[in-house]
Amino acid sequence: MSSALPFFPKQIEHYVTETVTRETQVQKRLREETSKLSMARMQTTPDQVAFLAMLVRLTGAKYIIEIGTFTGYSALAMASALPEDGKLIACDTSKEWTDIAQRYWKEAGVADRIELHLSPAAETLAGFVKAGAHFDMAFIDADKAGYDAYYEACLHLMKPGGLIAFDNMLWSGAVADNNEQDSNTVALRALNLKIHQDRRVDSCMLTVADGIMLARKR
Ligand SMILES: C[S@@+](CC[C@H](N)C(=O)[O-])C[C@H]1O[C@@H](n2cnc3c(N)ncnc32)[C@H](O)[C@@H]1O
């Protein structure tokens, strides 16, 4: 989820989105359809998904797992950057939202690279751990209370050198304000600190969109 570029003036956001970020016609139409939904603010932003797609290309990722798919905007960008025999596992619980996603994935010609799992992400992840599956990259963008458990499961699933990207790790800046004590803020603040101290990964925080944390498994 990203409240569109919360740290940037509107003029810069408009310039980044409309002038310098590449977006296909299918991506644009999906973004515009999603923008009419009541939960539109959950959608990732064009610059953010361009960055995720660049990560897929830079790392040469072939197998990706996404936790939190919504209407499929980030999955579409990442799947489009995969090699033809690559696979993206998309995890969500909403049939309504992922029905929209599947329409656009098909239109973009990447539906065969995306496998949708409609059940609570903790269950889907546990199934992959049990099956001994391995991934090159993960994108975590679902319920914030679940992030720590998703991190642990994804760490298990990553090959050495595998990359885990987390959205919303600045939570509109609330994590930096100790007066903010709602459960999502507390969970994300604790996870930022945990990753910072975690010797199992190399990490860096990007002030892109609502804060993207990258953790690379050692
Ligand atoms: C912020 S949105 C994802 C946005 C998406 N990555 C995009 O590019 O637009 C969060 C999604 O997580 C899903 N979600 C929430 N709790 C979940 C859970 N326990 N398991 C799986 N998906 C969950 C919601 O249904 C919602 O679609």
PDB file of C-alpha atoms and ligand atoms in Angstrom:
ATOM      1  CA  MET A   1       0.000   0.000   0.000  1.00  0.00           C
ATOM      2  CA  SER A   2       1.202   3.485  -0.715  1.00  0.00           C
ATOM      3  CA  SER A   3      -0.520   6.738  -0.058  1.00  0.00           C
ATOM      4  CA  ALA A   4       0.969   8.154  -3.271  1.00  0.00           C
ATOM      5  CA  LEU A   5       4.444   9.465  -2.540  1.00  0.00           C
ATOM      6  CA  PRO A   6       3.511  10.910   0.895  1.00  0.00           C
ATOM      7  CA  PHE A   7       6.911  12.570   1.314  1.00  0.00           C
ATOM      8  CA  PHE A   8       6.902  14.485  -1.969  1.00  0.00           C
ATOM      9  CA  PRO A   9       5.137  17.642  -3.126  1.00  0.00           C
ATOM     10  CA  LYS A  10       2.278  16.891  -5.567  1.00  0.00           C
ATOM     11  CA  GLN A  11       4.134  18.620  -8.412  1.00  0.00           C
ATOM     12  CA  ILE A  12       7.091  16.225  -8.100  1.00  0.00           C
ATOM     13  CA  GLU A  13       4.786  13.218  -7.771  1.00  0.00           C
ATOM     14  CA  HIS A  14       3.031  14.275 -10.985  1.00  0.00           C
ATOM     15  CA  TYR A  15       6.352  14.742 -12.799  1.00  0.00           C
ATOM     16  CA  VAL A  16       7.672  11.356 -11.652  1.00  0.00           C
ATOM     17  CA  THR A  17       4.453   9.521 -12.545  1.00  0.00           C
ATOM     18  CA  GLU A  18       3.486  11.246 -15.781  1.00  0.00           C
ATOM     19  CA  THR A  19       6.821  12.230 -17.311  1.00  0.00           C
ATOM     20  CA  VAL A  20       9.683   9.959 -16.305  1.00  0.00           C
ATOM     21  CA  THR A  21       8.220   6.644 -15.188  1.00  0.00           C
ATOM     22  CA  ARG A  22       7.606   4.044 -17.868  1.00  0.00           C
ATOM     23  CA  GLU A  23       4.184   2.428 -17.628  1.00  0.00           C
ATOM     24  CA  THR A  24       2.485   0.257 -20.244  1.00  0.00           C
ATOM     25  CA  GLN A  25      -1.059   1.022 -21.390  1.00  0.00           C
ATOM     26  CA  VAL A  26      -2.306  -2.088 -19.549  1.00  0.00           C
ATOM     27  CA  GLN A  27      -0.602  -0.976 -16.311  1.00  0.00           C
ATOM     28  CA  LYS A  28      -2.074   2.503 -16.681  1.00  0.00           C
ATOM     29  CA  ARG A  29      -5.592   1.182 -17.237  1.00  0.00           C
ATOM     30  CA  LEU A  30      -5.303  -1.146 -14.246  1.00  0.00           C
ATOM     31  CA  ARG A  31      -4.085   1.745 -12.082  1.00  0.00           C
ATOM     32  CA  GLU A  32      -6.951   3.933 -13.276  1.00  0.00           C
ATOM     33  CA  GLU A  33      -9.598   1.247 -12.676  1.00  0.00           C
ATOM     34  CA  THR A  34      -8.176   0.606  -9.195  1.00  0.00           C
ATOM     35  CA  SER A  35      -8.155   4.322  -8.406  1.00  0.00           C
ATOM     36  CA  LYS A  36     -11.982   4.241  -8.521  1.00  0.00           C
ATOM     37  CA  LEU A  37     -12.225   1.607  -5.747  1.00  0.00           C
ATOM     38  CA  SER A  38     -12.902   2.618  -2.163  1.00  0.00           C
ATOM     39  CA  MET A  39      -9.603   0.947  -1.123  1.00  0.00           C
ATOM     40  CA  ALA A  40      -7.594   2.586  -3.925  1.00  0.00           C
ATOM     41  CA  ARG A  41      -5.022   3.911  -1.473  1.00  0.00           C
ATOM     42  CA  MET A  42      -3.753   0.338  -1.058  1.00  0.00           C
ATOM     43  CA  GLN A  43      -2.351   0.312  -4.587  1.00  0.00           C
ATOM     44  CA  THR A  44       1.398   0.614  -5.125  1.00  0.00           C
ATOM     45  CA  THR A  45       2.665   3.592  -7.153  1.00  0.00           C
ATOM     46  CA  PRO A  46       4.119   3.650 -10.703  1.00  0.00           C
ATOM     47  CA  ASP A  47       7.638   4.622  -9.582  1.00  0.00           C
ATOM     48  CA  GLN A  48       7.540   1.937  -6.920  1.00  0.00           C
ATOM     49  CA  VAL A  49       6.587  -0.884  -9.291  1.00  0.00           C
ATOM     50  CA  ALA A  50       9.134   0.339 -11.851  1.00  0.00           C
ATOM     51  CA  PHE A  51      11.691  -0.016  -9.057  1.00  0.00           C
ATOM     52  CA  LEU A  52      10.468  -3.526  -8.184  1.00  0.00           C
ATOM     53  CA  ALA A  53      10.655  -4.525 -11.856  1.00  0.00           C
ATOM     54  CA  MET A  54      14.201  -3.151 -11.989  1.00  0.00           C
ATOM     55  CA  LEU A  55      15.092  -5.264  -8.936  1.00  0.00           C
ATOM     56  CA  VAL A  56      13.744  -8.356 -10.697  1.00  0.00           C
ATOM     57  CA  ARG A  57      15.953  -7.609 -13.707  1.00  0.00           C
ATOM     58  CA  LEU A  58      19.040  -6.626 -11.681  1.00  0.00           C
ATOM     59  CA  THR A  59      18.893  -9.741  -9.515  1.00  0.00           C
ATOM     60  CA  GLY A  60      17.932 -12.039 -12.396  1.00  0.00           C
ATOM     61  CA  ALA A  61      15.109 -13.361 -10.198  1.00  0.00           C
ATOM     62  CA  LYS A  62      13.154 -16.264 -11.673  1.00  0.00           C
ATOM     63  CA  TYR A  63      10.898 -17.247  -8.766  1.00  0.00           C
ATOM     64  CA  ILE A  64       9.104 -14.531  -6.801  1.00  0.00           C
ATOM     65  CA  ILE A  65       6.539 -14.656  -4.016  1.00  0.00           C
ATOM     66  CA  GLU A  66       4.263 -11.677  -3.388  1.00  0.00           C
ATOM     67  CA  ILE A  67       2.350 -11.351  -0.114  1.00  0.00           C
ATOM     68  CA  GLY A  68      -0.571  -8.988  -0.730  1.00  0.00           C
ATOM     69  CA  THR A  69      -1.671  -8.662  -4.356  1.00  0.00           C
ATOM     70  CA  PHE A  70      -4.871  -6.555  -4.303  1.00  0.00           C
ATOM     71  CA  THR A  71      -5.749  -5.708  -7.946  1.00  0.00           C
ATOM     72  CA  GLY A  72      -2.400  -6.958  -9.184  1.00  0.00           C
ATOM     73  CA  TYR A  73      -0.473  -3.783 -10.079  1.00  0.00           C
ATOM     74  CA  SER A  74       2.863  -4.746  -8.454  1.00  0.00           C
ATOM     75  CA  ALA A  75       2.510  -8.385  -9.564  1.00  0.00           C
ATOM     76  CA  LEU A  76       1.933  -7.235 -13.159  1.00  0.00           C
ATOM     77  CA  ALA A  77       5.118  -5.132 -13.155  1.00  0.00           C
ATOM     78  CA  MET A  78       7.285  -7.833 -11.549  1.00  0.00           C
ATOM     79  CA  ALA A  79       5.901 -10.668 -13.697  1.00  0.00           C
ATOM     80  CA  SER A  80       6.511  -8.598 -16.842  1.00  0.00           C
ATOM     81  CA  ALA A  81      10.187  -8.333 -15.824  1.00  0.00           C
ATOM     82  CA  LEU A  82      10.555 -12.092 -15.312  1.00  0.00           C
ATOM     83  CA  PRO A  83      12.018 -14.381 -17.947  1.00  0.00           C
ATOM     84  CA  GLU A  84       9.313 -16.310 -19.837  1.00  0.00           C
ATOM     85  CA  ASP A  85       9.857 -19.436 -17.747  1.00  0.00           C
ATOM     86  CA  GLY A  86       9.803 -17.448 -14.482  1.00  0.00           C
ATOM     87  CA  LYS A  87       6.998 -17.670 -11.927  1.00  0.00           C
ATOM     88  CA  LEU A  88       5.396 -15.257  -9.487  1.00  0.00           C
ATOM     89  CA  ILE A  89       3.300 -16.666  -6.650  1.00  0.00           C
ATOM     90  CA  ALA A  90       0.630 -14.103  -5.735  1.00  0.00           C
ATOM     91  CA  CYS A  91      -0.912 -14.430  -2.241  1.00  0.00           C
ATOM     92  CA  ASP A  92      -4.150 -12.743  -1.265  1.00  0.00           C
ATOM     93  CA  THR A  93      -7.485 -13.525   0.384  1.00  0.00           C
ATOM     94  CA  SER A  94      -9.755 -11.401  -1.808  1.00  0.00           C
ATOM     95  CA  LYS A  95     -11.418 -12.992  -4.833  1.00  0.00           C
ATOM     96  CA  GLU A  96     -13.085  -9.702  -5.698  1.00  0.00           C
ATOM     97  CA  TRP A  97      -9.812  -7.763  -5.997  1.00  0.00           C
ATOM     98  CA  THR A  98      -7.748 -10.528  -7.581  1.00  0.00           C
ATOM     99  CA  ASP A  99     -10.465 -11.110 -10.220  1.00  0.00           C
ATOM    100  CA  ILE A 100      -9.581  -7.619 -11.457  1.00  0.00           C
ATOM    101  CA  ALA A 101      -5.886  -8.530 -11.309  1.00  0.00           C
ATOM    102  CA  GLN A 102      -6.346 -11.662 -13.378  1.00  0.00           C
ATOM    103  CA  ARG A 103      -8.151  -9.781 -16.126  1.00  0.00           C
ATOM    104  CA  TYR A 104      -5.187  -7.434 -16.588  1.00  0.00           C
ATOM    105  CA  TRP A 105      -2.529 -10.167 -16.218  1.00  0.00           C
ATOM    106  CA  LYS A 106      -4.240 -12.012 -19.072  1.00  0.00           C
ATOM    107  CA  GLU A 107      -4.426  -8.892 -21.198  1.00  0.00           C
ATOM    108  CA  ALA A 108      -0.718  -8.198 -20.621  1.00  0.00           C
ATOM    109  CA  GLY A 109       0.174 -11.767 -21.617  1.00  0.00           C
ATOM    110  CA  VAL A 110       1.734 -12.686 -18.254  1.00  0.00           C
ATOM    111  CA  ALA A 111      -1.089 -14.763 -16.724  1.00  0.00           C
ATOM    112  CA  ASP A 112       0.869 -17.982 -17.303  1.00  0.00           C
ATOM    113  CA  ARG A 113       3.739 -16.613 -15.197  1.00  0.00           C
ATOM    114  CA  ILE A 114       1.512 -15.854 -12.195  1.00  0.00           C
ATOM    115  CA  GLU A 115       0.054 -18.442  -9.805  1.00  0.00           C
ATOM    116  CA  LEU A 116      -2.593 -16.997  -7.505  1.00  0.00           C
ATOM    117  CA  HIS A 117      -3.086 -18.497  -4.023  1.00  0.00           C
ATOM    118  CA  LEU A 118      -6.335 -17.341  -2.435  1.00  0.00           C
ATOM    119  CA  SER A 119      -5.866 -18.091   1.262  1.00  0.00           C
ATOM    120  CA  PRO A 120      -4.288 -16.436   4.305  1.00  0.00           C
ATOM    121  CA  ALA A 121      -0.639 -15.783   3.429  1.00  0.00           C
ATOM    122  CA  ALA A 122       0.635 -17.499   6.582  1.00  0.00           C
ATOM    123  CA  GLU A 123      -0.962 -20.754   5.367  1.00  0.00           C
ATOM    124  CA  THR A 124       0.346 -20.384   1.808  1.00  0.00           C
ATOM    125  CA  LEU A 125       3.857 -19.636   3.077  1.00  0.00           C
ATOM    126  CA  ALA A 126       3.767 -22.582   5.484  1.00  0.00           C
ATOM    127  CA  GLY A 127       2.809 -24.843   2.575  1.00  0.00           C
ATOM    128  CA  PHE A 128       5.809 -23.681   0.523  1.00  0.00           C
ATOM    129  CA  VAL A 129       8.150 -24.069   3.517  1.00  0.00           C
ATOM    130  CA  LYS A 130       6.852 -27.607   4.064  1.00  0.00           C
ATOM    131  CA  ALA A 131       7.330 -28.412   0.375  1.00  0.00           C
ATOM    132  CA  GLY A 132      10.973 -27.227   0.547  1.00  0.00           C
ATOM    133  CA  ALA A 133      10.393 -24.518  -2.099  1.00  0.00           C
ATOM    134  CA  HIS A 134      12.933 -21.788  -2.805  1.00  0.00           C
ATOM    135  CA  PHE A 135      12.530 -18.275  -4.201  1.00  0.00           C
ATOM    136  CA  ASP A 136      14.830 -15.518  -5.469  1.00  0.00           C
ATOM    137  CA  MET A 137      12.708 -12.596  -4.352  1.00  0.00           C
ATOM    138  CA  ALA A 138       9.721 -11.701  -2.158  1.00  0.00           C
ATOM    139  CA  PHE A 139       7.553  -8.601  -1.951  1.00  0.00           C
ATOM    140  CA  ILE A 140       5.657  -8.208   1.331  1.00  0.00           C
ATOM    141  CA  ASP A 141       2.670  -5.828   1.128  1.00  0.00           C
ATOM    142  CA  ALA A 142      -0.228  -7.288   3.153  1.00  0.00           C
ATOM    143  CA  ASP A 143      -1.539  -6.924   6.745  1.00  0.00           C
ATOM    144  CA  LYS A 144       1.098  -5.156   8.821  1.00  0.00           C
ATOM    145  CA  ALA A 145       0.571  -7.339  11.912  1.00  0.00           C
ATOM    146  CA  GLY A 146       1.645 -10.322   9.826  1.00  0.00           C
ATOM    147  CA  TYR A 147       4.867  -8.798   8.450  1.00  0.00           C
ATOM    148  CA  ASP A 148       7.229 -10.329  11.028  1.00  0.00           C
ATOM    149  CA  ALA A 149       5.876 -13.849  10.434  1.00  0.00           C
ATOM    150  CA  TYR A 150       5.993 -13.281   6.654  1.00  0.00           C
ATOM    151  CA  TYR A 151       9.608 -12.123   7.014  1.00  0.00           C
ATOM    152  CA  GLU A 152      10.584 -15.276   8.894  1.00  0.00           C
ATOM    153  CA  ALA A 153       8.835 -17.542   6.384  1.00  0.00           C
ATOM    154  CA  CYS A 154      10.288 -15.651   3.405  1.00  0.00           C
ATOM    155  CA  LEU A 155      13.791 -15.800   4.897  1.00  0.00           C
ATOM    156  CA  HIS A 156      13.328 -19.557   5.109  1.00  0.00           C
ATOM    157  CA  LEU A 157      12.199 -19.654   1.476  1.00  0.00           C
ATOM    158  CA  MET A 158      14.893 -17.383   0.016  1.00  0.00           C
ATOM    159  CA  LYS A 159      17.966 -18.819  -1.651  1.00  0.00           C
ATOM    160  CA  PRO A 160      21.209 -17.281  -0.318  1.00  0.00           C
ATOM    161  CA  GLY A 161      21.371 -13.829  -1.943  1.00  0.00           C
ATOM    162  CA  GLY A 162      17.558 -13.765  -2.241  1.00  0.00           C
ATOM    163  CA  LEU A 163      15.945 -10.377  -1.800  1.00  0.00           C
ATOM    164  CA  ILE A 164      12.941  -9.504   0.382  1.00  0.00           C
ATOM    165  CA  ALA A 165      11.277  -6.122  -0.242  1.00  0.00           C
ATOM    166  CA  PHE A 166       8.773  -4.735   2.288  1.00  0.00           C
ATOM    167  CA  ASP A 167       6.323  -1.946   1.516  1.00  0.00           C
ATOM    168  CA  ASN A 168       5.077   0.713   3.974  1.00  0.00           C
ATOM    169  CA  MET A 169       7.981   0.446   6.382  1.00  0.00           C
ATOM    170  CA  LEU A 170       7.779   4.180   7.161  1.00  0.00           C
ATOM    171  CA  TRP A 171       3.992   4.019   7.606  1.00  0.00           C
ATOM    172  CA  SER A 172       3.592   7.663   6.563  1.00  0.00           C
ATOM    173  CA  GLY A 173       6.318   8.582   9.041  1.00  0.00           C
ATOM    174  CA  ALA A 174       4.462   7.236  12.098  1.00  0.00           C
ATOM    175  CA  VAL A 175       7.278   4.793  12.935  1.00  0.00           C
ATOM    176  CA  ALA A 176       9.535   7.775  13.712  1.00  0.00           C
ATOM    177  CA  ASP A 177       7.063   9.272  16.186  1.00  0.00           C
ATOM    178  CA  ASN A 178       7.114   7.511  19.561  1.00  0.00           C
ATOM    179  CA  ASN A 179       3.748   9.060  20.432  1.00  0.00           C
ATOM    180  CA  GLU A 180       2.211   6.841  17.733  1.00  0.00           C
ATOM    181  CA  GLN A 181       1.373   3.574  19.467  1.00  0.00           C
ATOM    182  CA  ASP A 182      -1.318   1.973  17.264  1.00  0.00           C
ATOM    183  CA  SER A 183      -0.706  -1.710  16.631  1.00  0.00           C
ATOM    184  CA  ASN A 184       0.407  -1.387  12.981  1.00  0.00           C
ATOM    185  CA  THR A 185       2.915   1.345  13.812  1.00  0.00           C
ATOM    186  CA  VAL A 186       4.290  -0.645  16.756  1.00  0.00           C
ATOM    187  CA  ALA A 187       4.621  -3.793  14.585  1.00  0.00           C
ATOM    188  CA  LEU A 188       6.421  -2.000  11.738  1.00  0.00           C
ATOM    189  CA  ARG A 189       8.698  -0.046  14.117  1.00  0.00           C
ATOM    190  CA  ALA A 190       9.723  -3.288  15.826  1.00  0.00           C
ATOM    191  CA  LEU A 191      10.352  -4.996  12.497  1.00  0.00           C
ATOM    192  CA  ASN A 192      12.506  -2.108  11.222  1.00  0.00           C
ATOM    193  CA  LEU A 193      14.654  -2.457  14.334  1.00  0.00           C
ATOM    194  CA  LYS A 194      14.755  -6.248  14.076  1.00  0.00           C
ATOM    195  CA  ILE A 195      15.944  -6.132  10.447  1.00  0.00           C
ATOM    196  CA  HIS A 196      18.471  -3.418  11.305  1.00  0.00           C
ATOM    197  CA  GLN A 197      20.007  -5.760  13.893  1.00  0.00           C
ATOM    198  CA  ASP A 198      19.502  -9.014  11.985  1.00  0.00           C
ATOM    199  CA  ARG A 199      22.831 -10.590  10.979  1.00  0.00           C
ATOM    200  CA  ARG A 200      21.036 -13.065   8.682  1.00  0.00           C
ATOM    201  CA  VAL A 201      20.533 -10.272   6.139  1.00  0.00           C
ATOM    202  CA  ASP A 202      22.094  -7.196   4.564  1.00  0.00           C
ATOM    203  CA  SER A 203      19.538  -4.414   4.583  1.00  0.00           C
ATOM    204  CA  CYS A 204      18.745  -0.897   3.484  1.00  0.00           C
ATOM    205  CA  MET A 205      15.738   1.392   3.800  1.00  0.00           C
ATOM    206  CA  LEU A 206      14.587   3.456   0.843  1.00  0.00           C
ATOM    207  CA  THR A 207      12.463   6.555   1.289  1.00  0.00           C
ATOM    208  CA  VAL A 208      10.608   5.636  -1.900  1.00  0.00           C
ATOM    209  CA  ALA A 209       6.797   5.706  -1.741  1.00  0.00           C
ATOM    210  CA  ASP A 210       5.879   4.850   1.886  1.00  0.00           C
ATOM    211  CA  GLY A 211       9.299   3.380   2.708  1.00  0.00           C
ATOM    212  CA  ILE A 212      10.669   0.232   1.101  1.00  0.00           C
ATOM    213  CA  MET A 213      12.938  -1.927   3.236  1.00  0.00           C
ATOM    214  CA  LEU A 214      15.217  -4.309   1.356  1.00  0.00           C
ATOM    215  CA  ALA A 215      16.674  -7.337   3.136  1.00  0.00           C
ATOM    216  CA  ARG A 216      19.077  -9.620   1.240  1.00  0.00           C
ATOM    217  CA  LYS A 217      19.593 -13.075   2.723  1.00  0.00           C
ATOM    218  CA  ARG A 218      23.276 -13.741   3.485  1.00  0.00           C
TER     219      ARG A 218
HETATM  220  C1  LIG B   1      -1.738  -3.059   0.280  1.00  0.00           C
HETATM  221  S1  LIG B   1      -2.662  -4.233  -0.573  1.00  0.00           S
HETATM  222  C2  LIG B   1      -1.530  -4.895  -1.743  1.00  0.00           C
HETATM  223  C3  LIG B   1      -1.250  -3.919  -2.855  1.00  0.00           C
HETATM  224  C4  LIG B   1      -0.619  -4.531  -4.082  1.00  0.00           C
HETATM  225  N1  LIG B   1       0.705  -5.049  -3.807  1.00  0.00           N
HETATM  226  C5  LIG B   1      -0.593  -3.562  -5.245  1.00  0.00           C
HETATM  227  O1  LIG B   1       0.400  -3.506  -5.973  1.00  0.00           O
HETATM  228  O2  LIG B   1      -1.571  -2.823  -5.444  1.00  0.00           O
HETATM  229  C6  LIG B   1      -2.787  -5.484   0.660  1.00  0.00           C
HETATM  230  C7  LIG B   1      -3.458  -6.770   0.213  1.00  0.00           C
HETATM  231  O3  LIG B   1      -3.169  -7.750   1.219  1.00  0.00           O
HETATM  232  C8  LIG B   1      -4.263  -8.614   1.306  1.00  0.00           C
HETATM  233  N2  LIG B   1      -4.203  -9.289   2.602  1.00  0.00           N
HETATM  234  C9  LIG B   1      -4.479  -8.761   3.827  1.00  0.00           C
HETATM  235  N3  LIG B   1      -4.319  -9.677   4.788  1.00  0.00           N
HETATM  236  C10 LIG B   1      -3.909 -10.814   4.156  1.00  0.00           C
HETATM  237  C11 LIG B   1      -3.579 -12.115   4.603  1.00  0.00           C
HETATM  238  N4  LIG B   1      -3.612 -12.448   5.902  1.00  0.00           N
HETATM  239  N5  LIG B   1      -3.210 -13.043   3.690  1.00  0.00           N
HETATM  240  C12 LIG B   1      -3.165 -12.731   2.361  1.00  0.00           C
HETATM  241  N6  LIG B   1      -3.465 -11.499   1.882  1.00  0.00           N
HETATM  242  C13 LIG B   1      -3.841 -10.568   2.764  1.00  0.00           C
HETATM  243  C14 LIG B   1      -5.472  -7.736   1.109  1.00  0.00           C
HETATM  244  O4  LIG B   1      -6.580  -8.499   0.647  1.00  0.00           O
HETATM  245  C15 LIG B   1      -4.966  -6.718   0.099  1.00  0.00           C
HETATM  246  O5  LIG B   1      -5.354  -7.065  -1.207  1.00  0.00           O
END
